[in-house]
mmCIF file of C-alpha atoms in Angstrom:
data_model
loop_
_atom_site.group_PDB
_atom_site.id
_atom_site.type_symbol
_atom_site.label_atom_id
_atom_site.label_comp_id
_atom_site.label_asym_id
_atom_site.label_seq_id
_atom_site.Cartn_x
_atom_site.Cartn_y
_atom_site.Cartn_z
ATOM 1 C CA UNK Z 1 0.000 0.000 0.000
ATOM 2 C CA UNK Z 2 1.317 3.449 -0.945
ATOM 3 C CA UNK Z 3 1.705 6.480 1.305
ATOM 4 C CA UNK Z 4 -1.435 8.100 -0.131
ATOM 5 C CA UNK Z 5 -3.935 5.361 0.750
ATOM 6 C CA UNK Z 6 -3.322 5.183 4.538
ATOM 7 C CA UNK Z 7 -3.094 8.975 4.787
ATOM 8 C CA UNK Z 8 -6.392 9.399 2.958
ATOM 9 C CA UNK Z 9 -8.079 6.769 5.108
ATOM 10 C CA UNK Z 10 -6.793 8.396 8.315
ATOM 11 C CA UNK Z 11 -7.908 11.802 7.058
ATOM 12 C CA UNK Z 12 -11.498 10.670 6.527
ATOM 13 C CA UNK Z 13 -11.835 8.430 9.590
ATOM 14 C CA UNK Z 14 -9.887 10.425 12.162
ATOM 15 C CA UNK Z 15 -9.610 13.996 10.930
ATOM 16 C CA UNK Z 16 -13.045 14.539 9.426
ATOM 17 C CA UNK Z 17 -15.301 12.233 11.427
ATOM 18 C CA UNK Z 18 -13.591 12.108 14.824
ATOM 19 C CA UNK Z 19 -11.595 15.308 15.286
ATOM 20 C CA UNK Z 20 -13.716 17.744 13.282
ATOM 21 C CA UNK Z 21 -17.021 15.888 13.697
ATOM 22 C CA UNK Z 22 -17.857 16.872 10.135
ATOM 23 C CA UNK Z 23 -21.449 16.532 9.001
ATOM 24 C CA UNK Z 24 -22.456 13.615 6.746
ATOM 25 C CA UNK Z 25 -22.964 16.119 3.914
ATOM 26 C CA UNK Z 26 -19.378 17.385 4.249
ATOM 27 C CA UNK Z 27 -17.960 13.865 4.352
ATOM 28 C CA UNK Z 28 -20.002 12.901 1.286
ATOM 29 C CA UNK Z 29 -18.891 15.991 -0.657
ATOM 30 C CA UNK Z 30 -15.194 15.374 0.138
ATOM 31 C CA UNK Z 31 -15.596 11.677 -0.669
ATOM 32 C CA UNK Z 32 -17.103 12.430 -4.078
ATOM 33 C CA UNK Z 33 -14.257 14.843 -4.846
ATOM 34 C CA UNK Z 34 -11.650 12.183 -4.131
ATOM 35 C CA UNK Z 35 -13.506 9.526 -6.083
ATOM 36 C CA UNK Z 36 -13.459 11.812 -9.111
ATOM 37 C CA UNK Z 37 -9.814 12.794 -8.608
ATOM 38 C CA UNK Z 38 -8.542 9.241 -8.129
ATOM 39 C CA UNK Z 39 -10.485 8.070 -11.167
ATOM 40 C CA UNK Z 40 -9.020 10.881 -13.260
ATOM 41 C CA UNK Z 41 -5.442 10.196 -12.125
ATOM 42 C CA UNK Z 42 -5.920 6.450 -12.693
ATOM 43 C CA UNK Z 43 -6.935 7.132 -16.295
ATOM 44 C CA UNK Z 44 -3.958 9.458 -16.770
ATOM 45 C CA UNK Z 45 -1.328 7.156 -15.232
ATOM 46 C CA UNK Z 46 -2.734 3.681 -15.850
ATOM 47 C CA UNK Z 47 -2.211 2.829 -12.168
ATOM 48 C CA UNK Z 48 -4.732 1.622 -9.610
ATOM 49 C CA UNK Z 49 -5.639 4.225 -6.955
ATOM 50 C CA UNK Z 50 -4.321 1.994 -4.154
ATOM 51 C CA UNK Z 51 -0.877 2.243 -5.786
ATOM 52 C CA UNK Z 52 -0.765 6.045 -5.867
ATOM 53 C CA UNK Z 53 1.809 7.991 -3.930
ATOM 54 C CA UNK Z 54 1.517 11.681 -3.131
ATOM 55 C CA UNK Z 55 3.957 12.324 -5.971
ATOM 56 C CA UNK Z 56 1.221 11.196 -8.389
ATOM 57 C CA UNK Z 57 -0.871 14.164 -7.283
ATOM 58 C CA UNK Z 58 1.338 16.984 -8.478
ATOM 59 C CA UNK Z 59 0.158 20.552 -8.817
ATOM 60 C CA UNK Z 60 0.071 20.198 -12.605
ATOM 61 C CA UNK Z 61 -2.072 17.071 -12.394
ATOM 62 C CA UNK Z 62 -4.478 18.682 -9.928
ATOM 63 C CA UNK Z 63 -4.717 21.639 -12.298
ATOM 64 C CA UNK Z 64 -5.506 19.280 -15.178
ATOM 65 C CA UNK Z 65 -8.188 17.634 -13.050
ATOM 66 C CA UNK Z 66 -9.833 20.981 -12.317
ATOM 67 C CA UNK Z 67 -9.775 21.846 -16.009
ATOM 68 C CA UNK Z 68 -11.314 18.446 -16.796
ATOM 69 C CA UNK Z 69 -14.138 19.159 -14.368
ATOM 70 C CA UNK Z 70 -15.044 22.328 -16.233
ATOM 71 C CA UNK Z 71 -14.470 21.227 -19.817
ATOM 72 C CA UNK Z 72 -15.489 17.564 -19.799
ATOM 73 C CA UNK Z 73 -17.972 17.308 -16.940
ATOM 74 C CA UNK Z 74 -19.229 20.875 -17.573
ATOM 75 C CA UNK Z 75 -19.089 21.765 -13.875
ATOM 76 C CA UNK Z 76 -19.557 25.383 -12.896
ATOM 77 C CA UNK Z 77 -16.728 27.453 -11.468
ATOM 78 C CA UNK Z 78 -18.444 27.299 -8.090
ATOM 79 C CA UNK Z 79 -18.363 23.481 -8.193
ATOM 80 C CA UNK Z 80 -14.751 23.534 -9.354
ATOM 81 C CA UNK Z 81 -13.825 25.723 -6.393
ATOM 82 C CA UNK Z 82 -15.680 23.427 -3.977
ATOM 83 C CA UNK Z 83 -13.695 20.421 -5.288
ATOM 84 C CA UNK Z 84 -10.463 22.377 -4.906
ATOM 85 C CA UNK Z 85 -11.364 23.262 -1.312
ATOM 86 C CA UNK Z 86 -11.773 19.563 -0.510
ATOM 87 C CA UNK Z 87 -8.366 18.816 -2.060
ATOM 88 C CA UNK Z 88 -6.722 21.682 -0.179
ATOM 89 C CA UNK Z 89 -8.161 20.441 3.123
ATOM 90 C CA UNK Z 90 -6.509 17.056 2.657
ATOM 91 C CA UNK Z 91 -3.161 18.522 1.639
ATOM 92 C CA UNK Z 92 -3.132 20.776 4.712
ATOM 93 C CA UNK Z 93 -3.488 17.592 6.743
ATOM 94 C CA UNK Z 94 -0.859 15.738 4.689
ATOM 95 C CA UNK Z 95 1.688 18.529 5.259
ATOM 96 C CA UNK Z 96 2.079 17.431 8.886
ATOM 97 C CA UNK Z 97 2.310 13.718 8.128
ATOM 98 C CA UNK Z 98 4.583 13.875 5.083
ATOM 99 C CA UNK Z 99 7.091 16.729 5.386
ATOM 100 C CA UNK Z 100 9.229 14.973 2.769
ATOM 101 C CA UNK Z 101 6.608 16.068 0.201
ATOM 102 C CA UNK Z 102 6.568 19.685 1.403
ATOM 103 C CA UNK Z 103 7.420 21.175 -1.996
ATOM 104 C CA UNK Z 104 4.700 19.216 -3.816
ATOM 105 C CA UNK Z 105 2.148 20.040 -1.125
ATOM 106 C CA UNK Z 106 2.957 23.752 -1.363
ATOM 107 C CA UNK Z 107 2.464 23.640 -5.143
ATOM 108 C CA UNK Z 108 -1.005 22.145 -4.686
ATOM 109 C CA UNK Z 109 -1.964 24.569 -1.927
ATOM 110 C CA UNK Z 110 -0.869 27.456 -4.152
ATOM 111 C CA UNK Z 111 -3.565 26.629 -6.727
ATOM 112 C CA UNK Z 112 -6.058 29.497 -6.322
ATOM 113 C CA UNK Z 113 -9.837 29.421 -6.425
ATOM 114 C CA UNK Z 114 -11.166 30.805 -9.686
ATOM 115 C CA UNK Z 115 -13.121 34.026 -9.642
ATOM 116 C CA UNK Z 116 -16.548 34.040 -11.245
ATOM 117 C CA UNK Z 117 -19.439 36.352 -11.928
ATOM 118 C CA UNK Z 118 -22.475 36.145 -9.687
ATOM 119 C CA UNK Z 119 -25.105 34.410 -11.819
ATOM 120 C CA UNK Z 120 -28.639 35.696 -12.234
ATOM 121 C CA UNK Z 121 -30.970 34.226 -9.624
ATOM 122 C CA UNK Z 122 -33.836 32.160 -10.959
ATOM 123 C CA UNK Z 123 -37.033 32.099 -8.928
ATOM 124 C CA UNK Z 124 -40.656 31.269 -9.657
ATOM 125 C CA UNK Z 125 -43.457 33.791 -9.860
ATOM 126 C CA UNK Z 126 -46.683 33.095 -7.999
ATOM 127 C CA UNK Z 127 -48.325 31.842 -11.191
ATOM 128 C CA UNK Z 128 -45.397 29.511 -11.893
ATOM 129 C CA UNK Z 129 -45.433 28.126 -8.348
ATOM 130 C CA UNK Z 130 -49.166 27.460 -8.593
ATOM 131 C CA UNK Z 131 -48.710 25.759 -11.960
ATOM 132 C CA UNK Z 132 -45.946 23.534 -10.572
ATOM 133 C CA UNK Z 133 -48.048 22.396 -7.608
ATOM 134 C CA UNK Z 134 -51.114 21.940 -9.812
ATOM 135 C CA UNK Z 135 -49.133 19.570 -12.046
ATOM 136 C CA UNK Z 136 -48.901 17.007 -9.232
ATOM 137 C CA UNK Z 137 -51.401 14.166 -9.508
ATOM 138 C CA UNK Z 138 -52.824 13.866 -5.990
ATOM 139 C CA UNK Z 139 -54.853 10.773 -6.837
ATOM 140 C CA UNK Z 140 -51.863 8.555 -6.011
ATOM 141 C CA UNK Z 141 -49.842 7.978 -2.825
ATOM 142 C CA UNK Z 142 -46.661 9.218 -4.508
ATOM 143 C CA UNK Z 143 -48.469 12.267 -5.832
ATOM 144 C CA UNK Z 144 -49.774 13.232 -2.400
ATOM 145 C CA UNK Z 145 -46.276 12.804 -0.963
ATOM 146 C CA UNK Z 146 -44.774 14.941 -3.714
ATOM 147 C CA UNK Z 147 -47.409 17.643 -3.276
ATOM 148 C CA UNK Z 148 -46.630 17.883 0.444
ATOM 149 C CA UNK Z 149 -42.896 17.873 -0.267
ATOM 150 C CA UNK Z 150 -43.072 20.679 -2.838
ATOM 151 C CA UNK Z 151 -45.413 22.706 -0.648
ATOM 152 C CA UNK Z 152 -42.950 22.558 2.240
ATOM 153 C CA UNK Z 153 -40.014 23.334 -0.058
ATOM 154 C CA UNK Z 154 -41.618 26.442 -1.571
ATOM 155 C CA UNK Z 155 -42.916 27.766 1.760
ATOM 156 C CA UNK Z 156 -39.901 27.099 3.993
ATOM 157 C CA UNK Z 157 -36.970 27.496 1.603
ATOM 158 C CA UNK Z 158 -35.135 24.512 3.093
ATOM 159 C CA UNK Z 159 -32.013 23.238 1.381
ATOM 160 C CA UNK Z 160 -32.637 19.948 -0.384
ATOM 161 C CA UNK Z 161 -30.367 18.079 2.051
ATOM 162 C CA UNK Z 162 -32.306 19.596 4.958
ATOM 163 C CA UNK Z 163 -35.590 18.566 3.347
ATOM 164 C CA UNK Z 164 -34.587 14.947 2.725
ATOM 165 C CA UNK Z 165 -33.165 14.748 6.253
ATOM 166 C CA UNK Z 166 -36.474 15.657 7.924
ATOM 167 C CA UNK Z 167 -38.157 13.103 10.150
ATOM 168 C CA UNK Z 168 -41.728 13.093 11.413
ATOM 169 C CA UNK Z 169 -40.451 14.232 14.825
ATOM 170 C CA UNK Z 170 -39.031 17.397 13.208
ATOM 171 C CA UNK Z 171 -42.538 18.694 12.451
ATOM 172 C CA UNK Z 172 -44.704 20.341 15.104
ATOM 173 C CA UNK Z 173 -48.223 21.057 13.832
ATOM 174 C CA UNK Z 174 -49.561 22.548 17.069
ATOM 175 C CA UNK Z 175 -50.666 26.120 17.690
ATOM 176 C CA UNK Z 176 -47.219 27.441 16.677
ATOM 177 C CA UNK Z 177 -46.530 25.122 13.767
ATOM 178 C CA UNK Z 178 -42.866 24.830 12.805
ATOM 179 C CA UNK Z 179 -40.441 22.503 11.070
ATOM 180 C CA UNK Z 180 -37.020 22.037 12.682
ATOM 181 C CA UNK Z 181 -33.801 21.145 10.893
ATOM 182 C CA UNK Z 182 -30.039 21.210 11.258
ATOM 183 C CA UNK Z 183 -28.504 23.267 8.480
ATOM 184 C CA UNK Z 184 -25.040 24.275 7.362
ATOM 185 C CA UNK Z 185 -22.498 24.572 10.121
ATOM 186 C CA UNK Z 186 -24.697 22.338 12.311
ATOM 187 C CA UNK Z 187 -26.916 25.319 13.077
ATOM 188 C CA UNK Z 188 -30.368 24.371 14.333
ATOM 189 C CA UNK Z 189 -33.292 26.473 13.197
ATOM 190 C CA UNK Z 190 -37.070 26.370 13.292
ATOM 191 C CA UNK Z 191 -39.136 27.655 10.360
ATOM 192 C CA UNK Z 192 -42.812 28.579 10.874
ATOM 193 C CA UNK Z 193 -45.458 26.966 8.697
ATOM 194 C CA UNK Z 194 -48.468 28.634 7.085
ATOM 195 C CA UNK Z 195 -52.020 27.420 7.648
ATOM 196 C CA UNK Z 196 -52.156 25.914 4.164
ATOM 197 C CA UNK Z 197 -48.895 24.035 4.654
ATOM 198 C CA UNK Z 198 -50.069 22.745 8.038
ATOM 199 C CA UNK Z 199 -53.273 21.406 6.475
ATOM 200 C CA UNK Z 200 -51.293 19.679 3.721
ATOM 201 C CA UNK Z 201 -48.883 18.087 6.203
ATOM 202 C CA UNK Z 202 -51.675 16.928 8.514
ATOM 203 C CA UNK Z 203 -53.354 15.135 5.618
ATOM 204 C CA UNK Z 204 -50.049 13.606 4.560
ATOM 205 C CA UNK Z 205 -49.073 12.419 8.062
ATOM 206 C CA UNK Z 206 -52.509 10.881 8.566
ATOM 207 C CA UNK Z 207 -51.897 8.805 5.461
ATOM 208 C CA UNK Z 208 -48.205 8.074 6.046
ATOM 209 C CA UNK Z 209 -48.595 6.875 9.674
ATOM 210 C CA UNK Z 210 -44.840 6.679 10.167
ATOM 211 C CA UNK Z 211 -42.898 6.554 13.421
ATOM 212 C CA UNK Z 212 -41.199 9.660 14.820
ATOM 213 C CA UNK Z 213 -37.754 8.747 13.500
ATOM 214 C CA UNK Z 214 -38.917 7.758 10.040
ATOM 215 C CA UNK Z 215 -38.454 10.150 7.093
ATOM 216 C CA UNK Z 216 -41.142 12.779 6.643
ATOM 217 C CA UNK Z 217 -41.072 12.195 2.873
ATOM 218 C CA UNK Z 218 -40.114 8.532 2.310
ATOM 219 C CA UNK Z 219 -39.738 6.370 -0.762
ATOM 220 C CA UNK Z 220 -42.403 3.741 -1.462
ATOM 221 C CA UNK Z 221 -40.306 1.355 0.668
ATOM 222 C CA UNK Z 222 -40.128 3.746 3.589
ATOM 223 C CA UNK Z 223 -36.505 4.795 3.057
ATOM 224 C CA UNK Z 224 -35.141 8.325 2.895
ATOM 225 C CA UNK Z 225 -35.409 10.105 -0.455
ATOM 226 C CA UNK Z 226 -32.111 11.026 -2.095
ATOM 227 C CA UNK Z 227 -31.397 14.547 -3.316
ATOM 228 C CA UNK Z 228 -31.253 13.185 -6.876
ATOM 229 C CA UNK Z 229 -34.761 11.784 -6.437
ATOM 230 C CA UNK Z 230 -36.053 15.219 -5.424
ATOM 231 C CA UNK Z 231 -34.470 16.748 -8.535
ATOM 232 C CA UNK Z 232 -35.980 13.994 -10.692
ATOM 233 C CA UNK Z 233 -39.523 14.514 -9.422
ATOM 234 C CA UNK Z 234 -39.136 18.283 -9.714
ATOM 235 C CA UNK Z 235 -38.109 17.933 -13.364
ATOM 236 C CA UNK Z 236 -41.064 15.629 -13.998
ATOM 237 C CA UNK Z 237 -43.618 18.088 -12.648
ATOM 238 C CA UNK Z 238 -41.947 21.036 -14.362
ATOM 239 C CA UNK Z 239 -42.475 19.387 -17.761
ATOM 240 C CA UNK Z 240 -46.155 18.906 -16.966
ATOM 241 C CA UNK Z 241 -46.544 22.460 -15.672
ATOM 242 C CA UNK Z 242 -45.107 23.983 -18.850
ATOM 243 C CA UNK Z 243 -48.382 23.239 -20.643
ATOM 244 C CA UNK Z 244 -50.280 25.646 -18.402
ATOM 245 C CA UNK Z 245 -47.330 27.968 -17.733
ATOM 246 C CA UNK Z 246 -44.914 28.192 -20.730
ATOM 247 C CA UNK Z 247 -42.627 30.658 -18.910
ATOM 248 C CA UNK Z 248 -41.253 27.716 -16.891
ATOM 249 C CA UNK Z 249 -39.418 26.567 -20.018
ATOM 250 C CA UNK Z 250 -37.062 29.537 -19.677
ATOM 251 C CA UNK Z 251 -35.937 28.492 -16.201
ATOM 252 C CA UNK Z 252 -33.633 25.700 -15.064
ATOM 253 C CA UNK Z 253 -35.688 24.405 -12.168
ATOM 254 C CA UNK Z 254 -33.806 22.907 -9.216
ATOM 255 C CA UNK Z 255 -34.639 22.541 -5.509
ATOM 256 C CA UNK Z 256 -32.454 25.589 -4.864
ATOM 257 C CA UNK Z 257 -34.622 27.660 -7.227
ATOM 258 C CA UNK Z 258 -37.556 26.921 -4.907
ATOM 259 C CA UNK Z 259 -35.382 28.121 -2.018
ATOM 260 C CA UNK Z 260 -34.804 31.351 -3.962
ATOM 261 C CA UNK Z 261 -38.559 31.528 -4.587
ATOM 262 C CA UNK Z 262 -39.261 31.412 -0.863
ATOM 263 C CA UNK Z 263 -36.756 34.201 -0.217
ATOM 264 C CA UNK Z 264 -38.200 36.410 -2.953
ATOM 265 C CA UNK Z 265 -41.743 35.850 -1.650
ATOM 266 C CA UNK Z 266 -40.637 36.971 1.797
ATOM 267 C CA UNK Z 267 -38.811 39.990 0.385
ATOM 268 C CA UNK Z 268 -41.752 41.114 -1.752
ATOM 269 C CA UNK Z 269 -43.997 40.803 1.322
ATOM 270 C CA UNK Z 270 -41.868 43.386 3.122
ATOM 271 C CA UNK Z 271 -39.982 41.018 5.449
ATOM 272 C CA UNK Z 272 -36.717 42.526 6.675
ATOM 273 C CA UNK Z 273 -33.548 41.145 5.090
ATOM 274 C CA UNK Z 274 -32.139 40.135 8.500
ATOM 275 C CA UNK Z 275 -35.222 38.005 9.166
ATOM 276 C CA UNK Z 276 -34.860 36.357 5.755
ATOM 277 C CA UNK Z 277 -31.238 35.520 6.593
ATOM 278 C CA UNK Z 278 -32.373 33.811 9.806
ATOM 279 C CA UNK Z 279 -35.210 32.089 7.950
ATOM 280 C CA UNK Z 280 -32.837 30.584 5.377
ATOM 281 C CA UNK Z 281 -30.047 29.829 7.846
ATOM 282 C CA UNK Z 282 -27.480 32.085 6.164
ATOM 283 C CA UNK Z 283 -24.154 32.608 7.890
ATOM 284 C CA UNK Z 284 -24.057 36.310 7.029
ATOM 285 C CA UNK Z 285 -26.224 39.003 5.459
ATOM 286 C CA UNK Z 286 -23.965 39.073 2.406
ATOM 287 C CA UNK Z 287 -25.450 35.778 1.230
ATOM 288 C CA UNK Z 288 -28.960 37.176 1.569
ATOM 289 C CA UNK Z 289 -28.337 40.488 -0.202
ATOM 290 C CA UNK Z 290 -28.352 38.769 -3.592
ATOM 291 C CA UNK Z 291 -32.139 38.703 -3.386
ATOM 292 C CA UNK Z 292 -32.295 42.483 -3.147
ATOM 293 C CA UNK Z 293 -30.347 42.730 -6.431
ATOM 294 C CA UNK Z 294 -32.704 40.208 -8.046
ATOM 295 C CA UNK Z 295 -35.906 42.060 -7.143
ATOM 296 C CA UNK Z 296 -36.625 44.635 -9.857
ATOM 297 C CA UNK Z 297 -39.634 45.956 -7.931
ATOM 298 C CA UNK Z 298 -37.360 47.166 -5.126
ATOM 299 C CA UNK Z 299 -35.101 48.906 -7.639
ATOM 300 C CA UNK Z 300 -38.080 50.567 -9.333
ATOM 301 C CA UNK Z 301 -39.312 51.798 -5.947
ATOM 302 C CA UNK Z 302 -35.869 53.281 -5.313
ATOM 303 C CA UNK Z 303 -36.030 55.132 -8.639
ATOM 304 C CA UNK Z 304 -39.499 56.434 -7.828
ATOM 305 C CA UNK Z 305 -38.311 57.795 -4.492
ATOM 306 C CA UNK Z 306 -35.535 59.791 -6.158
ATOM 307 C CA UNK Z 307 -37.939 61.683 -8.444
ATOM 308 C CA UNK Z 308 -38.126 65.492 -7.999
ATOM 309 C CA UNK Z 309 -40.728 66.799 -5.557
ATOM 310 C CA UNK Z 310 -42.888 68.319 -8.317
ATOM 311 C CA UNK Z 311 -42.933 65.186 -10.490
ATOM 312 C CA UNK Z 312 -45.368 62.338 -9.929
ATOM 313 C CA UNK Z 313 -43.402 59.090 -9.326
ATOM 314 C CA UNK Z 314 -43.790 56.350 -11.897
ATOM 315 C CA UNK Z 315 -42.650 55.113 -15.266
ATOM 316 C CA UNK Z 316 -42.643 57.385 -18.318
ATOM 317 C CA UNK Z 317 -45.695 56.891 -20.538
ATOM 318 C CA UNK Z 318 -45.554 58.407 -24.049
ATOM 319 C CA UNK Z 319 -48.516 60.743 -24.661
ATOM 320 C CA UNK Z 320 -49.228 59.541 -28.188
ATOM 321 C CA UNK Z 321 -49.345 56.184 -30.046
ATOM 322 C CA UNK Z 322 -47.093 57.555 -32.771
ATOM 323 C CA UNK Z 323 -44.526 58.652 -30.181
ATOM 324 C CA UNK Z 324 -44.846 55.226 -28.567
ATOM 325 C CA UNK Z 325 -44.042 53.629 -31.934
ATOM 326 C CA UNK Z 326 -40.974 55.837 -32.403
ATOM 327 C CA UNK Z 327 -39.814 55.061 -28.846
ATOM 328 C CA UNK Z 328 -40.024 51.322 -29.595
ATOM 329 C CA UNK Z 329 -37.568 51.564 -32.542
#
């Protein structure tokens, strides 16, 4: 066995799980990064991963791997940077165990994260959200589960991993109805539920009849839904909803888009940005401010407020149809 294999095993078993008490999501993300990297290096070198030494993971090869992620797997820059962060974390650990590879380790740690432009935020309008929920066939057990799942997702803005991790015990449908979860950074938070969501969940729980520790939204065999399964069912209902709401075709619908939808609904209702940050479980307000930039109504209100005192706020309206035609050219 090479020097890489025992170091990698110790890193995952001792460093991540025991010393750092990393969440299952973090362990899974780091694991997937190393599965991809070892597979890439194996293809490049013709060696089995168990035979790799740290010298097989040079800075140039890591750079080629990151380029492969973007060009071949079509990963975004954000995903590329997340993979690099997982690699850097291991090499920081390896620096203490293998000082003889100090130069190589420094070369890898010197690889910078790539800068990227903040993408436009996709979110659903009220009509699009209604169309998506209406596309669910509630005549079946799976359909009623999916309707409850999507209702909770749109109303609470939970991350997909938080949603799939919910158990029946995490839902309190009493006078102050809430759903509790453990989010990023192991932060616990409780999100209030609307009357409509409470009614939907009560009907679903009456049918599901699961135990407290069982998943709130299970598979047909009673197991926990995967995040891929949530994306699959979301894509299925989006295709159906396009018939009644063609504007959905212009949006790449993911569970995170429904999280954005929840945030934009709160913002348009006049909820303070600090409350939205707490609602979504954001670490800082900077992550929440992207929704202010995405809301054109807020920007138009700002323009209206800067109008001169003797001018009525509002958009310019041409006084004549001919002028309107000329303005449109």
